[in-house]
Amino acid sequence: MKTGVCYLVGAGPGDIGLVTLKAKECIEKADVLVYDALIADEFLRWSKSDCELIYVGKRADNHALAQQDTNELLVEKAKEGKVVVRLKGGDPTMFGRGGEEAERLAEAGVRFEIVPGISSAIAGPAYAGIPVTHRDHCSQLTVFTGHEDPTKGESRLNYEQLAQTGGTKVFLMGVKRLRLICDELLKHGAEADTPIALVRWATTGNQKTIEGTLSTIADIAEKLNFKAPAVAIIGDVVKQRKNINWFEGRPLHGKKVVVTRTRSQASELSKQLTELGAEVLEIPTIKIEHPDDRQEFADGVGQVHTYDWLVFSSPNGVERFFDAFFKVYDDARSIGGVKIAAVGPGTAKKVNEYRLAVDLIPETFVAEGLVKAFSENENIENQTVLWVRGAEARDTIQTGLAALGSIVDECIAYKTVPEFDDPNGAKGRFEEKGADVVTFVSSSAAKHFFALNMPFPENCKVASIGPVTSATLEVIGKKPDVQAEKHNIEGLVESVVKLCTDSE
């Protein structure tokens, strides 16, 4: 019987770039992924297609699964011989109860490993422009939990010692008890004018920071309705924020942008938006599945070397085609002397990943542009063309190239179907709190998004990647507020930035 193992993995504080390589490796090989509420959507995409996803998230006073039940779940799944990954925000042992889970696994005789993660105790201050140590201010750091109620006699925190301890003090999970914690520190001798900052949703596009002193911060937080999750920093280092606040000044900071496409393809658009400061909600609306006639597709792939031109109209088609090609052929040279055309740079980039060059890319990245490029640059009369496409693609390339005298065979590589799963609650968050912009990179994504019948916020804007997608949105009744000038991911990102900055 296969021996199971459980990895207790720290996912970092929120920014996908702060996860460790070890954590990513664990997620990629997991048979079962047990995850918390603060886990980024990207992590779930790294999992295998058949990985069992189990949400055990905890928010204040609202636990999807009790800790004891989570412990038993890890033991049960590992004893089934599975690779189990327990994915926890921040570091699993920094007030994350990872030690309790490890203890239960050890007691049950289950092999386990602890994979540390970057804690919000360090990352939160850094992303707010606050170094936890600084030569001019302090050389000591104290970290404690704010989750305990300091008025209870059984509290294990020594507030007298904390109040008298020099250097920087950081506490986690303490927003709900902020006033009590500050009062306890003041009561035991802390200076009333000691600077304090609270960083909410640290390292994410939704990050917000407030500042005050031990005597004022509770009033400020209550007035602003400042909620968890947040990390608090106490000490003179807070004064450095005015000089080195680097994260919250990016052009899309504070903006919530929805990305709609397949779960496996959202990463590049999400990455660029996140780098500009946006909080990204990935709402997968479509799934890519095998075509209805898989034998016909296989026959087309097998005979590609007999054609003059191989035409790709989407990255999905490229990926599906070469997945099938390399199951038939071991050598890329088996593709023969066929020339390759791509509808745009995104599709061409996907071709390049297979170490093949693209011979023709249109100036405008739509089907009509590709037909025009052929008419102006190539003589394809009596030449054979294999067009790799999705089942729902318009027939523009077929009819356009045929009109130029070529013989066009269609190779249907995939079909799109609605995506109803919502593994990390992005649809729910959109329905509850809305967004500033929803982006659409294809007609299919637009159709399937609005087929979900989610309430669309009144002031939410719509951004389209190009004229075909825009036309589909107009038919649906959602005329885009902006259309990318360059019909690719970079152009769409530029249009979102312009839309958001112009509306301020």
Coordinates of C-alpha atoms in Angstrom, one line a residue:
M1 CA 0.0 0.0 0.0
K2 CA 1.2 3.5 -0.9
T3 CA 2.5 5.4 2.1
G4 CA 0.9 8.8 2.5
V5 CA 2.5 12.0 3.6
C6 CA 1.3 15.4 4.8
Y7 CA 3.0 18.7 4.1
L8 CA 2.2 21.6 6.4
V9 CA 2.9 24.5 4.0
G10 CA 3.1 28.2 4.6
A11 CA 1.6 30.1 1.6
G12 CA 3.0 33.5 2.6
P13 CA 1.0 36.6 3.4
G14 CA -1.0 37.1 0.2
D15 CA 1.3 38.3 -2.6
I16 CA 1.8 35.3 -4.9
G17 CA 5.4 36.3 -5.4
L18 CA 6.2 35.6 -1.8
V19 CA 5.5 31.9 -1.9
T20 CA 8.5 29.6 -1.7
L21 CA 9.6 27.2 -4.4
K22 CA 9.2 24.3 -2.0
A23 CA 5.6 25.3 -1.3
K24 CA 4.8 25.4 -5.1
E25 CA 6.4 21.9 -5.5
C26 CA 4.2 20.5 -2.8
I27 CA 1.0 22.0 -4.2
E28 CA 1.8 20.6 -7.7
K29 CA 2.1 17.0 -6.4
A30 CA -0.8 17.1 -4.0
D31 CA -3.6 14.5 -4.2
V32 CA -5.5 16.5 -1.6
L33 CA -5.2 20.2 -0.9
V34 CA -6.6 21.5 2.4
Y35 CA -6.6 25.3 2.4
D36 CA -7.6 28.3 4.4
A37 CA -9.6 31.5 3.6
L38 CA -6.7 33.7 2.8
I39 CA -5.2 31.6 0.1
A40 CA -4.7 33.2 -3.3
D41 CA -6.5 31.7 -6.3
E42 CA -3.2 31.2 -8.1
F43 CA -2.2 28.4 -5.6
L44 CA -5.3 26.4 -6.5
R45 CA -4.4 26.6 -10.2
W46 CA -1.0 25.0 -9.5
S47 CA -2.8 21.8 -8.3
K48 CA -3.3 18.8 -10.5
S49 CA -6.6 18.6 -12.4
D50 CA -7.7 15.6 -10.2
C51 CA -6.6 17.1 -6.9
E52 CA -9.2 17.1 -4.2
L53 CA -9.7 20.6 -3.0
I54 CA -11.0 20.9 0.6
Y55 CA -11.8 24.4 2.1
V56 CA -11.4 24.6 5.9
G57 CA -11.1 28.4 6.1
K58 CA -11.3 30.3 9.3
R59 CA -12.4 33.9 9.7
A60 CA -13.3 35.5 13.0
D61 CA -16.0 33.4 14.7
N62 CA -16.7 31.6 11.5
H63 CA -15.0 28.3 10.9
A64 CA -15.7 26.1 8.0
L65 CA -14.2 23.2 9.9
A66 CA -13.2 23.0 13.6
Q67 CA -9.5 22.7 14.2
Q68 CA -9.8 19.2 15.7
D69 CA -11.8 18.1 12.7
T70 CA -9.1 19.5 10.4
N71 CA -6.5 17.5 12.3
E72 CA -8.4 14.3 11.8
L73 CA -9.0 15.1 8.2
L74 CA -5.3 15.3 7.5
V75 CA -4.6 12.0 9.3
E76 CA -7.5 10.3 7.4
K77 CA -6.4 11.5 3.9
A78 CA -2.7 10.7 4.5
K79 CA -3.6 7.2 5.8
E80 CA -5.3 6.6 2.5
G81 CA -1.9 6.7 1.0
K82 CA -2.3 10.2 -0.5
V83 CA 0.0 13.2 -0.7
V84 CA -1.8 15.8 1.4
V85 CA -0.9 19.5 1.5
R86 CA -2.2 21.6 4.3
L87 CA -1.9 25.1 2.9
K88 CA -1.9 27.9 5.5
G89 CA -1.6 31.7 5.1
G90 CA 1.7 33.1 6.3
D91 CA 3.8 30.6 8.2
P92 CA 2.2 27.4 9.5
T93 CA 3.8 27.7 12.9
M94 CA 3.5 31.5 13.5
F95 CA 0.2 31.5 15.4
G96 CA -1.1 29.2 12.6
R97 CA -1.7 26.1 14.8
G98 CA 0.6 24.2 12.5
G99 CA 2.3 22.8 15.6
E100 CA -1.0 21.2 16.7
E101 CA -1.5 19.6 13.4
A102 CA 2.0 18.3 13.3
E103 CA 1.6 16.9 16.8
R104 CA -1.6 15.0 15.8
L105 CA 0.1 13.6 12.6
A106 CA 3.1 12.4 14.7
E107 CA 0.7 10.8 17.2
A108 CA -1.0 9.0 14.4
G109 CA 2.3 7.8 12.9
V110 CA 1.8 9.8 9.7
R111 CA 4.9 11.1 7.9
F112 CA 4.9 14.8 7.6
E113 CA 7.0 17.8 6.7
I114 CA 6.8 21.5 7.7
V115 CA 7.4 24.0 4.9
P116 CA 7.9 27.5 6.4
G117 CA 6.3 30.5 4.8
I118 CA 6.9 34.3 5.0
S119 CA 4.8 35.6 7.9
S120 CA 2.7 38.8 7.6
A121 CA 4.5 39.8 10.8
I122 CA 7.5 40.7 8.6
A123 CA 5.9 41.1 5.1
G124 CA 3.0 43.3 6.2
P125 CA 5.2 46.1 7.7
A126 CA 7.6 45.9 4.8
Y127 CA 4.8 46.4 2.2
A128 CA 3.5 49.3 4.3
G129 CA 6.9 51.0 4.2
I130 CA 7.8 50.1 7.8
P131 CA 11.0 48.2 8.5
V132 CA 10.6 46.2 11.7
T133 CA 14.2 47.0 12.7
H134 CA 16.2 50.2 11.8
R135 CA 19.6 51.3 13.0
D136 CA 18.2 54.7 14.0
H137 CA 15.3 53.4 16.0
C138 CA 15.7 49.8 17.3
S139 CA 17.4 46.5 17.0
Q140 CA 14.8 44.3 18.7
L141 CA 11.6 42.8 17.5
T142 CA 8.8 41.2 19.6
V143 CA 5.9 39.3 18.0
F144 CA 2.8 38.3 19.8
T145 CA -0.7 37.3 19.1
G146 CA -3.7 39.6 19.7
H147 CA -6.1 36.8 19.5
E148 CA -6.2 36.3 23.3
D149 CA -8.5 38.5 25.3
P150 CA -6.1 40.4 27.6
T151 CA -8.9 40.9 30.2
K152 CA -9.1 37.2 30.9
G153 CA -7.1 36.0 33.9
E154 CA -5.8 33.0 31.9
S155 CA -4.1 35.2 29.3
R156 CA -0.5 34.0 28.8
L157 CA 0.6 37.4 27.6
N158 CA 2.6 39.4 30.1
Y159 CA 1.5 43.0 29.3
E160 CA 3.7 44.5 31.9
Q161 CA 6.7 42.9 30.2
L162 CA 5.5 43.9 26.7
A163 CA 4.9 47.5 27.7
Q164 CA 8.4 47.8 29.1
T165 CA 10.2 45.9 26.3
G166 CA 12.0 48.2 23.9
G167 CA 12.2 48.0 20.1
T168 CA 9.4 47.1 17.7
K169 CA 6.4 45.2 18.7
V170 CA 4.2 43.4 16.2
F171 CA 0.9 41.6 16.9
L172 CA -1.3 39.5 14.7
M173 CA -5.0 38.8 14.7
G174 CA -5.8 41.6 17.1
V175 CA -8.1 44.1 15.4
K176 CA -11.2 42.9 17.3
R177 CA -9.3 43.4 20.6
L178 CA -7.4 46.5 19.5
R179 CA -8.7 48.8 22.2
L180 CA -8.2 46.2 25.0
I181 CA -4.6 45.6 23.9
C182 CA -3.7 49.3 23.7
D183 CA -5.3 49.9 27.1
E184 CA -3.4 47.1 28.7
L185 CA -0.1 48.3 27.3
L186 CA -0.8 51.9 28.5
K187 CA -1.9 50.7 31.8
H188 CA 1.4 48.9 32.3
G189 CA 3.6 51.9 31.4
A190 CA 3.7 52.2 27.6
E191 CA 4.0 55.8 26.3
A192 CA 0.6 57.2 25.0
D193 CA 2.3 58.8 22.0
T194 CA 4.0 55.6 20.9
P195 CA 3.4 55.3 17.1
I196 CA 1.3 52.4 15.8
A197 CA 0.2 51.4 12.4
L198 CA -2.3 48.7 11.2
V199 CA -2.0 47.1 7.8
R200 CA -5.1 45.4 6.5
W201 CA -4.9 42.7 3.8
A202 CA -1.1 43.1 3.7
T203 CA 0.8 42.5 0.5
T204 CA -2.4 42.3 -1.6
G205 CA -4.0 44.8 -3.9
N206 CA -6.6 45.5 -1.2
Q207 CA -3.9 46.6 1.3
K208 CA -4.8 49.6 3.5
T209 CA -2.8 51.2 6.2
I210 CA -3.8 53.5 9.1
E211 CA -1.6 55.2 11.6
G212 CA -2.0 56.6 15.1
T213 CA -0.7 56.3 18.6
L214 CA -1.4 53.8 21.3
S215 CA -3.9 56.4 22.7
T216 CA -5.7 57.2 19.5
I217 CA -5.5 54.2 17.1
A218 CA -8.6 52.4 18.5
D219 CA -10.8 55.5 17.9
I220 CA -9.3 55.8 14.4
A221 CA -9.9 52.2 13.5
E222 CA -13.5 52.3 14.8
K223 CA -14.3 55.5 12.9
L224 CA -13.0 54.0 9.7
N225 CA -14.6 50.6 10.4
F226 CA -11.2 49.0 10.0
K227 CA -11.6 45.3 10.0
A228 CA -9.5 42.1 10.1
P229 CA -7.3 40.6 8.9
A230 CA -4.6 43.1 9.8
V231 CA -1.1 43.2 11.4
A232 CA -0.2 45.9 13.9
I233 CA 3.2 47.5 14.3
I234 CA 4.1 49.5 17.4
G235 CA 7.3 51.6 17.7
D236 CA 9.3 54.5 16.2
V237 CA 9.9 52.5 13.0
V238 CA 6.3 53.5 12.0
K239 CA 7.7 57.0 11.3
Q240 CA 9.7 55.6 8.4
R241 CA 6.5 55.0 6.5
K242 CA 6.4 58.6 5.2
N243 CA 9.7 58.1 3.4
I244 CA 9.5 54.5 2.1
N245 CA 5.8 53.7 1.5
W246 CA 6.4 52.0 -1.9
F247 CA 3.5 49.6 -2.3
E248 CA 0.4 51.7 -2.0
G249 CA 1.2 54.3 -4.6
R250 CA 1.0 52.0 -7.7
P251 CA -1.6 53.1 -10.4
L252 CA -4.2 50.3 -9.7
H253 CA -3.8 50.2 -5.9
G254 CA -7.1 50.0 -4.2
K255 CA -8.9 48.9 -7.5
K256 CA -10.6 45.5 -7.7
V257 CA -10.4 44.0 -11.2
V258 CA -12.1 40.8 -12.3
V259 CA -10.3 38.5 -14.7
T260 CA -12.6 36.2 -16.7
R261 CA -11.1 33.3 -18.7
T262 CA -10.1 29.7 -18.1
R263 CA -8.6 28.9 -14.7
S264 CA -5.4 27.7 -16.4
Q265 CA -5.0 30.9 -18.5
A266 CA -5.7 33.7 -16.1
S267 CA -2.2 34.0 -14.8
E268 CA -0.5 36.4 -17.2
L269 CA -3.3 39.0 -17.1
S270 CA -3.7 38.6 -13.3
K271 CA 0.1 38.9 -12.9
Q272 CA 0.3 42.2 -14.8
L273 CA -2.7 43.7 -13.0
T274 CA -1.4 42.6 -9.7
E275 CA 2.1 44.1 -10.4
L276 CA 0.3 47.5 -11.0
G277 CA -1.4 47.2 -7.6
A278 CA -4.8 45.8 -8.4
E279 CA -6.7 43.3 -6.2
V280 CA -7.5 40.6 -8.8
L281 CA -10.6 38.4 -8.6
E282 CA -10.2 35.5 -10.9
I283 CA -13.6 34.2 -12.0
P284 CA -13.1 31.2 -14.4
T285 CA -16.1 31.2 -16.7
I286 CA -15.1 28.5 -19.2
K287 CA -13.3 25.2 -19.1
I288 CA -11.4 23.8 -22.1
E289 CA -12.4 20.2 -23.0
H290 CA -11.6 17.7 -25.7
P291 CA -13.5 18.2 -29.0
D292 CA -16.5 16.0 -29.7
D293 CA -14.7 14.2 -32.5
R294 CA -11.3 13.3 -31.0
Q295 CA -10.4 11.0 -33.8
E296 CA -10.8 13.7 -36.4
F297 CA -8.6 16.0 -34.4
A298 CA -6.0 13.3 -34.0
D299 CA -6.0 12.6 -37.8
G300 CA -5.4 16.3 -38.5
V301 CA -2.5 16.5 -36.1
G302 CA -1.0 13.3 -37.6
Q303 CA -1.1 14.7 -41.1
V304 CA 0.2 18.2 -40.4
H305 CA 3.4 17.6 -42.3
T306 CA 1.4 17.3 -45.6
Y307 CA 0.1 20.9 -45.4
D308 CA 1.6 24.1 -46.6
W309 CA 0.3 26.3 -43.8
L310 CA -0.6 25.6 -40.1
V311 CA -2.9 28.4 -38.8
F312 CA -3.6 29.0 -35.1
S313 CA -6.3 31.3 -33.9
S314 CA -5.8 30.9 -30.1
P315 CA -3.3 29.9 -27.5
N316 CA -5.7 27.1 -26.5
G317 CA -5.5 25.6 -29.9
V318 CA -1.7 25.7 -29.9
E319 CA -1.5 23.9 -26.6
R320 CA -4.0 21.2 -27.5
F321 CA -2.4 20.7 -30.9
F322 CA 1.2 20.2 -29.6
D323 CA 0.0 18.1 -26.7
A324 CA -1.4 15.7 -29.2
F325 CA 1.5 16.1 -31.7
F326 CA 4.1 15.0 -29.2
K327 CA 2.0 11.9 -28.3
V328 CA 2.4 10.8 -31.9
Y329 CA 5.9 12.1 -32.8
D330 CA 9.1 12.1 -30.7
D331 CA 10.8 14.6 -33.0
A332 CA 9.7 18.2 -33.6
R333 CA 11.1 17.9 -37.1
S334 CA 8.2 15.6 -37.9
I335 CA 6.1 18.7 -38.4
G336 CA 7.8 19.0 -41.8
G337 CA 8.1 22.1 -43.9
V338 CA 4.8 23.6 -42.9
K339 CA 4.7 27.4 -42.4
I340 CA 2.9 28.7 -39.3
A341 CA 0.6 31.6 -38.9
A342 CA -0.8 33.0 -35.6
V343 CA -3.7 35.4 -35.1
G344 CA -1.7 37.5 -32.6
P345 CA 1.4 37.8 -30.4
G346 CA -0.2 35.8 -27.5
T347 CA -0.8 32.9 -29.8
A348 CA 2.6 33.3 -31.4
K349 CA 4.2 33.3 -27.9
K350 CA 2.6 30.0 -27.2
V351 CA 3.9 28.6 -30.4
N352 CA 7.4 29.8 -29.5
E353 CA 7.2 27.9 -26.3
Y354 CA 7.5 24.8 -28.4
R355 CA 10.7 26.2 -30.0
L356 CA 9.0 26.9 -33.3
A357 CA 9.0 30.2 -35.2
V358 CA 5.9 31.9 -36.5
D359 CA 6.0 33.0 -40.2
L360 CA 3.0 35.3 -40.2
I361 CA 1.3 37.6 -37.6
P362 CA -1.2 40.2 -38.6
E363 CA -1.1 43.9 -37.6
T364 CA -4.5 43.7 -36.1
F365 CA -5.0 40.6 -33.9
V366 CA -8.3 39.3 -35.1
A367 CA -9.4 36.8 -37.7
E368 CA -10.1 39.5 -40.2
G369 CA -6.6 40.8 -39.7
L370 CA -5.1 37.4 -40.3
V371 CA -6.9 37.0 -43.6
K372 CA -5.8 40.5 -44.6
A373 CA -2.2 39.6 -43.8
F374 CA -2.4 36.5 -46.0
S375 CA -3.9 38.5 -48.9
E376 CA -1.2 41.2 -48.6
N377 CA 1.9 39.1 -47.9
E378 CA 1.4 35.6 -49.2
N379 CA 0.2 33.9 -52.3
I380 CA -1.8 30.9 -51.0
E381 CA -3.7 30.0 -54.2
N382 CA -4.0 26.2 -54.4
Q383 CA -2.0 25.8 -51.1
T384 CA -3.3 23.6 -48.3
V385 CA -4.1 25.1 -44.9
L386 CA -4.8 23.3 -41.6
W387 CA -6.7 25.7 -39.3
V388 CA -6.5 24.7 -35.7
R389 CA -9.5 26.2 -33.8
G390 CA -12.0 25.8 -31.1
A391 CA -15.5 24.4 -31.8
E392 CA -17.1 27.8 -31.2
A393 CA -14.8 29.9 -33.5
R394 CA -16.3 32.1 -36.2
D395 CA -15.8 30.8 -39.7
T396 CA -14.0 34.0 -40.8
I397 CA -10.6 32.3 -41.4
Q398 CA -12.2 29.4 -43.2
T399 CA -14.1 31.6 -45.7
G400 CA -11.5 34.3 -45.9
L401 CA -8.6 32.0 -46.9
A402 CA -10.8 29.9 -49.2
A403 CA -11.7 33.1 -51.0
L404 CA -7.9 33.6 -51.6
G405 CA -7.8 30.3 -53.4
S406 CA -6.5 28.0 -50.6
I407 CA -7.8 24.6 -49.6
V408 CA -8.7 24.9 -45.9
D409 CA -9.2 22.0 -43.5
E410 CA -10.5 22.6 -40.1
C411 CA -8.9 20.9 -37.1
I412 CA -11.1 21.3 -34.1
A413 CA -8.8 21.0 -31.1
Y414 CA -11.1 21.8 -28.2
K415 CA -14.5 23.1 -27.1
T416 CA -15.4 25.5 -24.3
V417 CA -18.0 24.7 -21.7
P418 CA -19.3 26.7 -18.7
E419 CA -17.2 26.7 -15.5
F420 CA -19.4 26.5 -12.5
D421 CA -16.8 25.7 -9.8
D422 CA -15.8 28.5 -7.4
P423 CA -13.0 26.9 -5.3
N424 CA -11.9 30.1 -3.6
G425 CA -15.1 32.0 -3.4
A426 CA -14.2 34.6 -6.1
K427 CA -17.8 34.6 -7.5
G428 CA -19.2 35.0 -4.0
R429 CA -16.9 37.9 -3.2
F430 CA -17.9 39.6 -6.5
E431 CA -21.6 39.2 -5.8
E432 CA -21.1 40.5 -2.2
K433 CA -18.7 43.4 -2.8
G434 CA -18.6 44.0 -6.5
A435 CA -15.5 45.3 -8.4
D436 CA -14.2 48.3 -10.2
V437 CA -13.6 46.7 -13.6
V438 CA -14.4 43.4 -15.2
T439 CA -12.1 42.3 -18.1
F440 CA -13.0 40.1 -21.0
V441 CA -10.4 38.5 -23.3
S442 CA -12.8 36.6 -25.6
S443 CA -16.4 36.4 -26.7
S444 CA -16.7 33.0 -25.1
A445 CA -15.6 34.4 -21.7
A446 CA -18.2 37.2 -22.0
K447 CA -21.0 34.8 -23.0
H448 CA -20.3 32.4 -20.2
F449 CA -19.8 35.1 -17.6
F450 CA -23.2 36.7 -18.1
A451 CA -24.7 33.2 -18.3
L452 CA -23.8 32.9 -14.6
N453 CA -26.5 35.5 -13.9
M454 CA -24.5 37.2 -11.2
P455 CA -25.7 40.7 -10.2
F456 CA -23.6 43.2 -12.0
P457 CA -22.6 46.3 -9.9
E458 CA -24.1 49.6 -11.1
N459 CA -20.7 51.4 -11.2
C460 CA -18.6 48.6 -12.4
K461 CA -16.8 49.2 -15.7
V462 CA -16.3 46.7 -18.5
A463 CA -13.0 46.4 -20.4
S464 CA -12.7 44.4 -23.7
I465 CA -9.6 43.1 -25.4
G466 CA -10.8 43.8 -29.0
P467 CA -13.6 44.5 -31.5
V468 CA -15.0 40.9 -31.7
T469 CA -15.3 40.6 -27.9
S470 CA -16.8 44.1 -27.8
A471 CA -19.4 43.2 -30.4
T472 CA -20.4 40.2 -28.3
L473 CA -20.7 42.4 -25.2
E474 CA -22.9 44.8 -27.1
V475 CA -25.3 42.0 -28.1
I476 CA -25.4 40.9 -24.5
G477 CA -26.3 44.5 -23.5
K478 CA -23.0 45.4 -21.8
K479 CA -21.3 47.8 -24.1
P480 CA -17.6 48.0 -22.9
D481 CA -16.4 51.2 -21.3
V482 CA -13.0 50.7 -22.9
Q483 CA -11.5 48.6 -25.7
A484 CA -7.8 47.8 -25.8
E485 CA -6.0 49.7 -28.6
K486 CA -3.7 46.8 -29.0
H487 CA -5.7 43.6 -29.0
N488 CA -3.6 41.6 -26.6
I489 CA -3.0 41.2 -22.8
E490 CA -0.6 44.2 -22.6
G491 CA -3.1 46.4 -24.5
L492 CA -6.0 45.3 -22.2
V493 CA -3.9 46.1 -19.1
E494 CA -3.1 49.6 -20.5
S495 CA -6.8 50.2 -21.1
V496 CA -7.7 49.2 -17.6
V497 CA -5.1 51.6 -16.1
K498 CA -6.4 54.4 -18.3
L499 CA -10.0 53.6 -17.3
C500 CA -9.2 53.6 -13.6
T501 CA -7.0 56.7 -13.5
D502 CA -9.3 58.8 -15.7
S503 CA -12.2 58.0 -13.4
E504 CA -10.5 59.3 -10.3

